Short mmCIF file of C-alpha atoms and ligand atoms in Angstrom, two decimals:
data_model
loop_
_atom_site.label_atom_id
_atom_site.label_comp_id
_atom_site.label_asym_id
_atom_site.label_seq_id
_atom_site.Cartn_x
_atom_site.Cartn_y
_atom_site.Cartn_z
CA MET A 1 -22.85 27.98 -25.11
CA GLU A 2 -19.08 27.04 -25.99
CA LYS A 3 -18.91 23.49 -24.47
CA GLU A 4 -15.37 24.21 -22.62
CA PHE A 5 -15.40 20.97 -20.75
CA GLU A 6 -16.55 18.55 -23.45
CA GLY A 7 -14.72 15.19 -23.04
CA LYS A 8 -13.71 16.05 -19.52
CA VAL A 9 -14.85 14.23 -16.42
CA VAL A 10 -15.49 16.23 -13.38
CA PHE A 11 -16.34 14.89 -9.67
CA VAL A 12 -17.96 17.24 -7.45
CA THR A 13 -18.18 16.25 -3.86
CA GLY A 14 -21.52 17.06 -1.92
CA SER A 15 -23.33 17.73 -5.08
CA GLY A 16 -26.65 16.05 -4.50
CA ARG A 17 -27.87 19.36 -3.12
CA GLY A 18 -26.86 23.07 -2.62
CA LEU A 19 -23.67 24.79 -4.03
CA GLY A 20 -22.46 21.40 -5.26
CA ARG A 21 -25.38 20.43 -7.32
CA ALA A 22 -25.12 24.09 -9.00
CA ILE A 23 -21.61 23.43 -9.71
CA ALA A 24 -22.27 20.17 -11.17
CA ASP A 25 -25.18 21.64 -13.21
CA ARG A 26 -22.83 24.42 -14.66
CA PHE A 27 -20.03 21.77 -15.59
CA ALA A 28 -22.90 19.88 -17.47
CA GLU A 29 -24.09 23.00 -19.27
CA LEU A 30 -20.22 23.34 -20.38
CA GLY A 31 -20.18 19.65 -21.83
CA ALA A 32 -18.60 17.79 -19.05
CA ASP A 33 -19.56 14.61 -17.88
CA VAL A 34 -20.31 14.61 -14.13
CA ALA A 35 -19.92 12.44 -11.38
CA ILE A 36 -22.23 13.80 -8.43
CA HIS A 37 -21.93 12.58 -4.63
CA ASP A 38 -23.54 12.83 -1.36
CA LEU A 39 -23.41 11.40 2.15
CA SER A 40 -26.35 9.28 1.55
CA TRP A 41 -28.71 8.33 -1.44
CA THR A 42 -31.40 10.46 0.07
CA SER A 43 -29.21 13.50 1.35
CA PRO A 44 -30.60 15.61 -1.50
CA ALA A 45 -34.05 15.22 -0.04
CA LYS A 46 -33.05 17.27 3.04
CA TYR A 47 -34.16 20.63 1.76
CA GLY A 48 -36.39 19.67 -1.11
CA GLU A 49 -33.92 19.80 -3.80
CA ALA A 50 -34.35 16.31 -5.24
CA ALA A 51 -36.00 12.87 -4.10
CA ASP A 52 -32.50 11.26 -4.11
CA LEU A 53 -29.06 11.05 -6.02
CA GLY A 54 -30.87 9.22 -9.01
CA GLU A 55 -33.34 11.94 -9.56
CA ALA A 56 -30.72 14.43 -9.35
CA ALA A 57 -28.20 12.46 -11.78
CA ALA A 58 -30.87 11.96 -14.37
CA ALA A 59 -31.88 15.72 -14.18
CA ILE A 60 -28.19 16.43 -15.13
CA ALA A 61 -28.07 13.62 -17.81
CA ARG A 62 -30.71 15.50 -19.61
CA SER A 63 -28.22 18.22 -20.54
CA GLY A 64 -26.95 15.52 -22.88
CA VAL A 65 -23.76 14.30 -20.82
CA ARG A 66 -23.11 11.34 -18.76
CA CYS A 67 -23.78 11.55 -15.26
CA VAL A 68 -23.29 9.09 -12.39
CA ALA A 69 -23.90 9.30 -8.51
CA VAL A 70 -21.86 7.93 -5.81
CA GLU A 71 -22.53 8.16 -2.13
CA GLY A 72 -20.37 7.97 1.03
CA ASN A 73 -18.66 9.39 3.78
CA ILE A 74 -15.63 11.67 2.55
CA GLY A 75 -14.08 10.73 5.98
CA ASP A 76 -14.01 7.14 5.11
CA ARG A 77 -10.91 6.06 2.79
CA GLY A 78 -12.62 2.82 1.86
CA ALA A 79 -15.89 4.53 0.59
CA ILE A 80 -13.87 7.24 -1.33
CA GLU A 81 -11.77 4.37 -3.05
CA ALA A 82 -15.20 2.75 -3.93
CA MET A 83 -16.59 6.04 -5.44
CA ALA A 84 -13.25 6.22 -7.44
CA ALA A 85 -13.67 2.84 -8.77
CA LYS A 86 -17.21 3.14 -9.96
CA ILE A 87 -16.54 6.79 -11.57
CA HIS A 88 -13.65 5.49 -13.46
CA ALA A 89 -15.23 2.35 -14.62
CA GLU A 90 -18.42 4.47 -15.70
CA LEU A 91 -17.09 7.60 -17.05
CA GLY A 92 -13.05 7.29 -17.18
CA PRO A 93 -10.33 9.06 -15.60
CA VAL A 94 -11.25 12.39 -13.58
CA ASP A 95 -9.96 15.46 -15.00
CA VAL A 96 -11.51 17.92 -12.48
CA LEU A 97 -12.27 17.50 -8.70
CA VAL A 98 -14.53 20.02 -6.71
CA ASN A 99 -14.37 19.45 -3.10
CA CYS A 100 -17.45 21.01 -1.96
CA ALA A 101 -18.91 18.62 0.86
CA GLY A 102 -18.79 20.12 4.05
CA GLY A 103 -20.46 22.78 6.15
CA ASP A 104 -21.55 23.83 9.73
CA ILE A 105 -22.98 20.72 10.60
CA GLY A 106 -22.51 18.89 13.96
CA ALA A 107 -22.74 15.44 15.22
CA ALA A 108 -26.70 15.85 15.55
CA GLY A 109 -27.35 16.96 12.02
CA GLY A 110 -27.81 20.95 12.65
CA LYS A 111 -25.60 23.53 13.49
CA PRO A 112 -23.57 22.68 16.66
CA ASN A 113 -25.30 24.26 19.78
CA PRO A 114 -23.04 25.83 21.65
CA ASN A 115 -21.10 26.80 18.70
CA ASN A 116 -18.48 28.95 20.34
CA ALA A 117 -14.68 28.13 21.15
CA LEU A 118 -14.90 27.61 24.62
CA ASP A 119 -18.16 25.50 24.69
CA ILE A 120 -18.58 23.59 21.59
CA SER A 121 -18.68 19.69 22.28
CA GLU A 122 -15.52 17.41 21.26
CA GLU A 123 -18.08 15.23 19.34
CA ASP A 124 -19.02 18.29 17.11
CA ILE A 125 -15.56 19.48 16.85
CA ARG A 126 -14.57 15.91 15.62
CA THR A 127 -17.52 15.85 13.09
CA LEU A 128 -16.79 19.14 11.77
CA THR A 129 -13.16 18.04 11.23
CA ASN A 130 -14.09 14.86 9.55
CA ASN A 131 -16.51 16.59 7.06
CA ASN A 132 -14.49 19.67 6.29
CA LEU A 133 -10.73 19.03 6.45
CA ILE A 134 -10.03 15.36 6.82
CA GLY A 135 -12.55 14.65 4.05
CA THR A 136 -11.13 16.98 1.66
CA MET A 137 -7.72 15.84 2.28
CA LEU A 138 -8.48 12.02 1.75
CA VAL A 139 -10.25 12.74 -1.43
CA CYS A 140 -7.25 14.66 -2.61
CA GLN A 141 -5.03 11.69 -1.93
CA VAL A 142 -7.53 9.30 -3.87
CA PHE A 143 -8.29 11.33 -6.94
CA CYS A 144 -4.79 13.25 -7.14
CA LYS A 145 -2.32 10.58 -7.39
CA PRO A 146 -4.09 9.23 -10.93
CA MET A 147 -3.97 13.06 -11.81
CA VAL A 148 -0.23 13.42 -10.95
CA GLU A 149 0.41 10.15 -12.87
CA ARG A 150 -1.39 11.50 -16.10
CA GLY A 151 0.33 14.78 -15.77
CA SER A 152 -2.75 16.71 -15.72
CA GLY A 153 -5.79 17.73 -13.59
CA ALA A 154 -7.45 20.67 -11.62
CA VAL A 155 -8.74 20.79 -8.16
CA VAL A 156 -10.98 23.38 -6.70
CA ASN A 157 -11.42 23.29 -2.88
CA ILE A 158 -14.48 24.94 -1.58
CA ALA A 159 -13.51 26.87 1.41
CA SER A 160 -15.72 30.01 2.91
CA ALA A 161 -15.68 33.83 3.52
CA ALA A 162 -15.52 32.82 7.20
CA ALA A 163 -11.88 31.35 6.68
CA HIS A 164 -10.70 34.94 6.19
CA PHE A 165 -11.41 36.54 9.53
CA GLY A 166 -11.80 36.01 13.35
CA THR A 167 -15.53 35.10 14.13
CA SER A 168 -17.36 33.77 16.95
CA PRO A 169 -19.52 31.49 17.10
CA GLU A 170 -18.76 29.16 14.11
CA VAL A 171 -15.35 29.07 15.41
CA VAL A 172 -14.49 25.70 14.46
CA TYR A 173 -15.81 25.57 11.05
CA SER A 174 -14.02 28.65 10.22
CA SER A 175 -10.90 27.59 11.63
CA LEU A 176 -11.41 24.18 9.48
CA LYS A 177 -12.24 26.31 6.50
CA ALA A 178 -8.93 28.31 7.01
CA ALA A 179 -7.08 25.19 7.21
CA VAL A 180 -8.78 24.38 3.71
CA VAL A 181 -7.38 27.45 2.22
CA HIS A 182 -3.82 26.81 3.69
CA TYR A 183 -4.04 23.01 2.42
CA THR A 184 -4.76 24.35 -0.89
CA ARG A 185 -1.71 26.35 -0.88
CA CYS A 186 0.52 23.21 0.23
CA LEU A 187 -1.06 20.99 -2.18
CA ALA A 188 -0.43 23.44 -4.88
CA ALA A 189 3.19 23.64 -3.90
CA GLU A 190 3.55 19.73 -3.90
CA LEU A 191 1.85 19.44 -7.32
CA ARG A 192 3.13 22.33 -8.93
CA PRO A 193 5.85 20.24 -11.09
CA HIS A 194 3.23 17.98 -11.92
CA GLY A 195 0.90 20.21 -13.79
CA VAL A 196 -2.07 19.45 -11.61
CA ARG A 197 -3.59 22.85 -10.55
CA VAL A 198 -5.06 23.44 -7.25
CA ASN A 199 -7.12 26.63 -6.01
CA ALA A 200 -9.87 27.53 -3.75
CA VAL A 201 -13.20 29.43 -3.74
CA SER A 202 -14.48 31.20 -0.55
CA PRO A 203 -18.02 31.89 -0.98
CA GLY A 204 -19.64 34.56 1.16
CA PRO A 205 -23.32 33.72 2.47
CA THR A 206 -25.07 32.23 -0.47
CA LYS A 207 -28.70 31.34 -0.83
CA THR A 208 -28.53 27.37 -1.02
CA ALA A 209 -31.78 25.60 0.12
CA ARG A 210 -29.99 24.55 3.56
CA PHE A 211 -28.68 28.27 3.95
CA VAL A 212 -32.16 29.74 3.66
CA ASN A 213 -33.90 26.68 5.69
CA THR A 214 -31.42 26.68 8.69
CA ARG A 215 -31.68 30.65 9.49
CA VAL A 216 -33.69 33.66 9.80
CA VAL A 217 -32.66 35.29 6.38
CA ASP A 218 -32.58 39.16 5.99
CA PRO A 219 -35.37 39.96 3.26
CA ALA A 220 -33.18 43.05 2.23
CA MET A 221 -30.09 40.75 1.65
CA MET A 222 -32.10 38.29 -0.76
CA THR A 223 -32.95 40.65 -3.53
CA ALA A 224 -30.53 40.99 -6.64
CA GLY A 225 -30.86 44.74 -7.50
CA LYS A 226 -27.67 46.82 -8.40
CA SER A 227 -26.14 46.52 -4.68
CA LEU A 228 -23.64 43.80 -3.91
CA VAL A 229 -24.88 43.98 -0.49
CA ARG A 230 -26.72 40.65 -0.70
CA TYR A 231 -26.66 37.12 -0.53
CA GLY A 232 -24.80 35.39 -3.45
CA GLU A 233 -26.52 32.87 -5.89
CA PRO A 234 -25.42 29.30 -6.04
CA ALA A 235 -24.74 29.94 -9.91
CA GLU A 236 -22.49 32.89 -9.08
CA ILE A 237 -20.21 30.47 -6.96
CA ALA A 238 -20.36 27.94 -9.86
CA ASP A 239 -19.17 30.35 -12.43
CA ALA A 240 -15.93 31.11 -10.29
CA VAL A 241 -15.34 27.25 -10.00
CA VAL A 242 -15.56 26.60 -13.54
CA PHE A 243 -13.33 29.66 -14.36
CA LEU A 244 -10.36 28.16 -11.90
CA ALA A 245 -10.89 24.48 -13.21
CA GLY A 246 -11.00 25.74 -16.88
CA PRO A 247 -8.33 26.65 -19.60
CA ARG A 248 -8.62 30.32 -18.87
CA ALA A 249 -6.99 29.69 -15.53
CA ARG A 250 -4.19 27.59 -17.09
CA PHE A 251 -1.56 29.48 -15.01
CA ILE A 252 -3.45 30.34 -11.76
CA HIS A 253 -2.39 27.97 -9.17
CA GLY A 254 -2.51 27.96 -5.09
CA GLN A 255 -5.11 30.88 -4.87
CA VAL A 256 -7.90 31.46 -3.12
CA LEU A 257 -10.65 33.49 -4.97
CA ARG A 258 -13.33 35.08 -2.31
CA VAL A 259 -16.78 35.26 -4.23
CA ASP A 260 -18.69 37.44 -1.39
CA GLY A 261 -19.60 40.48 -3.37
CA GLY A 262 -16.85 42.35 -1.51
CA MET A 263 -17.91 41.26 1.92
CA THR A 264 -14.42 40.65 2.86
CA LEU A 265 -12.20 43.56 1.44
CA TYR A 266 -9.01 43.06 3.31
CA ALA A 267 -5.80 41.23 2.57
CA GLY A 268 -5.00 37.73 3.39
N1 NAD B 301 -24.33 28.41 1.38
C1 NAD B 301 -23.29 29.07 1.78
O1 NAD B 301 -23.60 30.16 2.18
C2 NAD B 301 -21.76 28.70 2.02
C3 NAD B 301 -20.94 29.94 2.13
C4 NAD B 301 -19.45 29.45 2.40
C5 NAD B 301 -19.15 28.03 2.25
N2 NAD B 301 -19.97 27.06 1.73
C6 NAD B 301 -19.67 25.85 1.85
O2 NAD B 301 -20.02 25.23 0.47
C7 NAD B 301 -20.31 23.91 0.54
C8 NAD B 301 -21.86 23.52 0.59
O3 NAD B 301 -22.60 24.33 1.46
P1 NAD B 301 -24.18 24.20 0.95
O4 NAD B 301 -24.72 25.38 1.47
O5 NAD B 301 -24.54 23.77 -0.25
O6 NAD B 301 -24.53 23.27 2.14
P2 NAD B 301 -25.23 21.68 2.00
O7 NAD B 301 -25.43 21.20 3.29
O8 NAD B 301 -26.61 21.79 1.02
O9 NAD B 301 -24.25 21.01 1.13
C9 NAD B 301 -23.09 20.29 1.70
C10 NAD B 301 -23.21 18.81 1.14
O10 NAD B 301 -22.14 18.13 1.72
C11 NAD B 301 -22.42 16.91 2.22
N3 NAD B 301 -21.70 16.31 3.12
C12 NAD B 301 -21.11 17.15 4.37
N4 NAD B 301 -20.44 16.11 5.06
C13 NAD B 301 -20.25 15.07 4.11
C14 NAD B 301 -19.28 14.04 4.56
N5 NAD B 301 -18.48 13.73 5.75
N6 NAD B 301 -19.23 13.20 3.50
C15 NAD B 301 -20.23 13.12 2.33
N7 NAD B 301 -21.05 14.14 2.31
C16 NAD B 301 -20.90 15.25 3.21
C17 NAD B 301 -24.02 17.28 2.60
O11 NAD B 301 -24.67 15.74 2.57
C18 NAD B 301 -24.46 17.92 1.55
O12 NAD B 301 -24.92 17.54 0.55
C19 NAD B 301 -19.83 23.33 2.07
O13 NAD B 301 -18.57 23.13 2.15
C20 NAD B 301 -20.00 24.73 2.87
O14 NAD B 301 -19.23 24.77 3.97
C21 NAD B 301 -21.59 27.53 1.68
#
C-alpha cells in the first residue's frame, strides 16, 4: 500500500473510538504519525472499543508509526493548548487536523431528551454547542495558526448529513453541524492565501459502536449487499477524509463531501 502520508503528522479529535478511531487507523495505514484524542482517558471504553486511550495508541503504533494520545475537552482552550504542546514535543508540527469530536450527546451523557426545537433544555443546547461548534472553532484557532506560519496544512471537519436538511428531532445538533459546514467555508476563505486547505465531510448514518448501541437499528440497513440503501461503514468515511487531506485533493478547498450512499440527493 502506498504510504501517502509518510513523514506527516495528523491530529484527529475524538479518535479514541468510533469514526475518529477509524480515521486515525486509516492515516496510520498510510504512514502518518498520529495523535489521537478523547474527552477522557477512558472514553474509548464506553462502547467497548478499547480499554483506554493508551491501549488505542498502542494498537495504532503496531502498524509501525508513532502515536501519542492526548485528552481533554475541546471547549477548553487551555486543554487544547496543552494537547498541542504535547503533540508538538512528541511528534512535531501537525500537518493535518481532523475535527471529529462531537455528536448528539447532551449534558447528561445520552441523547438530549426532549430533543426538539421548542423543548430541548438550555443546558443541552449549551453542551451540544460546546461539543460540536465551539470546540471545532477553538481547535482550529490553536492548530491552524502554526499551519499558516508554515504555509501548508489541511483541515477536515466532520459535519453530518443532518446538516443538509430540516429535521426534528435532533434540531440543535443538525443546526450546529450546518454551522460547521459554513464555518468550513469561512475558514477556507480566510486561509486560502496561506495554502492551508479546509474541507468537510458529512457522513450519513454510520455503524460506529456508539451508533449501534444507542438506537434500535434497522437490520435491513446493516448489510452491505449491492444496495447503497444501508448504513455506512466507518472505513468508508475514513477513505473520504484521507482523500480530502491528501495530495490528490490539492486544489479542493472549502467544500463539503456528503458520504451517505446518496441519502441526500439534492443541492446545497
Ligand atoms: N456515526 C454516525 O452515524 C455519524 C453520522 C454523522 C456524523 N457523525 C459525527 O461523527 C463524529 C464521530 O461520531 P461517532 O459516531 O464516532 O460517535 P462517538 O461518540 O463514538 O465519537 C465522538 C467522540 O467525540 C468525543 N467528544 C465529544 N465531545 C467532546 C468534547 N467536548 N471534548 C472532547 N471530546 C469530545 C467523544 O468522547 C467521542 O470519543 C461526531 O462528530 C458525529 O457527530 C457521526
